[in-house]
Coordinates of C-alpha atoms in Angstrom, one line a residue:
E1456 CA 101.8 88.9 102.9
E1457 CA 98.4 89.0 101.1
V1458 CA 95.4 87.1 99.7
H1459 CA 93.4 88.3 96.8
S1460 CA 90.9 87.5 94.9
D1461 CA 88.6 88.3 92.2
R1462 CA 88.3 86.5 88.8
P1463 CA 91.0 85.5 86.8
S1464 CA 91.5 87.7 84.8
V1465 CA 91.4 90.4 87.0
L1466 CA 94.3 88.9 89.1
S1467 CA 95.8 88.4 85.3
S1468 CA 95.4 91.7 84.5
K1469 CA 96.0 93.5 88.2
L1470 CA 98.6 91.8 89.0
R1471 CA 100.4 92.3 85.3
E1472 CA 100.0 95.9 85.5
L1473 CA 101.0 96.6 89.4
F1474 CA 104.2 94.6 88.9
G1475 CA 104.2 95.5 85.4
A1476 CA 104.9 99.4 87.4
Y1477 CA 107.5 98.1 89.9
T1478 CA 109.8 96.9 87.0
S1479 CA 109.7 99.3 84.4
C1480 CA 111.5 101.7 86.6
P1481 CA 114.4 100.0 87.4
T1482 CA 115.7 103.6 89.9
Y1483 CA 113.4 105.8 91.3
T1484 CA 113.8 108.2 94.7
M1485 CA 111.4 108.0 97.2
T1486 CA 111.5 110.2 100.1
S1487 CA 110.9 109.3 103.8
G1488 CA 110.5 112.8 105.6
T1489 CA 112.9 115.0 104.3
T1490 CA 115.2 111.7 103.3
P1491 CA 116.1 111.0 99.9
I1492 CA 116.4 107.4 99.4
E1493 CA 117.1 105.5 96.4
V1494 CA 115.4 102.4 94.7
K1495 CA 116.9 100.2 92.9
V1496 CA 114.6 97.6 91.7
S1497 CA 114.8 93.8 89.5
K1498 CA 112.4 91.4 88.2
S1499 CA 113.1 87.8 90.3
V1500 CA 112.9 84.4 89.3
T1501 CA 109.6 82.6 90.4
P1502 CA 108.9 79.1 90.9
E1503 CA 106.6 77.2 89.0
L1504 CA 104.2 77.6 91.5
G1505 CA 100.0 78.4 90.3
D1506 CA 98.9 79.7 86.6
E1507 CA 100.7 82.9 86.6
Q1508 CA 104.2 83.9 89.4
F1509 CA 105.0 87.5 89.8
A1510 CA 108.2 88.9 91.9
Y1511 CA 110.6 91.6 91.5
T1512 CA 113.3 92.9 94.3
S1513 CA 114.1 96.4 95.6
T1514 CA 116.9 97.2 96.7
M1515 CA 117.3 100.8 99.0
E1516 CA 119.6 102.7 100.1
L1517 CA 118.8 104.4 103.6
P1518 CA 121.5 106.7 105.4
S1519 CA 122.0 103.5 107.8
G1520 CA 123.1 101.0 105.1
A1521 CA 120.5 99.1 101.8
Q1522 CA 118.0 97.1 102.3
V1523 CA 116.5 94.6 100.3
L1524 CA 113.3 93.2 99.9
K1525 CA 112.1 91.1 97.9
T1526 CA 108.2 91.3 97.0
M1527 CA 106.7 88.0 94.7
A1528 CA 102.5 86.9 94.1
V1529 CA 101.1 84.1 92.5
R1530 CA 97.8 83.7 91.1
E1531 CA 96.3 80.2 91.2
G1532 CA 92.9 80.1 89.5
N1533 CA 90.5 83.5 91.4
V1534 CA 92.9 83.9 93.8
A1535 CA 96.9 85.1 94.9
V1536 CA 99.1 85.0 97.6
M1537 CA 101.6 87.8 97.9
L1538 CA 104.2 88.1 100.2
V1539 CA 107.0 90.2 100.4
G1540 CA 110.2 90.7 103.1
A1541 CA 113.5 89.8 103.3
P1542 CA 114.5 87.9 99.8
A1543 CA 115.7 84.1 102.3
L1544 CA 111.8 84.6 104.1
V1545 CA 109.8 85.2 101.2
D1546 CA 111.2 82.4 99.1
R1547 CA 111.6 80.0 101.4
H1548 CA 107.4 80.4 102.6
I1549 CA 106.5 81.3 98.9
K1550 CA 105.5 77.3 98.2
T1551 CA 103.6 77.0 102.3
A1552 CA 101.5 80.3 101.6
V1553 CA 100.7 78.6 98.2
G1554 CA 99.7 75.5 99.6
K1555 CA 97.4 77.1 102.4
L1556 CA 95.4 78.9 99.3
P1557 CA 91.7 76.6 98.4
A1558 CA 91.5 73.3 96.7
G1559 CA 89.9 74.6 93.5
S1560 CA 90.2 78.5 94.0

C-alpha cells in the first residue's frame, strides 16, 4: 500500500496519467531475466469512495501459471491511497484504507 499527498489537482493529474498509461495498452510483454511474460490489463470497477477512484487488473502469464493483481487508488482531497494485491484483498481493504485518511484531507 502507498499513500501520496499533494495538491488535489496534481494528484488527480498524476493518477489519471498513471492509470491511463496502464489501461491504454491491453497487452504487453515484460521480461523477468530472459523469460518473456505476457501481461493483460483491463480497467476495473471501483467503489464510490473519496473524490476520485482508479483501478485496473493485470494478469501475468508466468511459467508457473497466471497471476492476477489489482491496483486501485482513491483520492480524497490532497491525499491518495493506493493498494496493489490479490483482487479480493484489494476490494476487501480499500474502504478501510480510505477510512484511515486524515479528516479534511
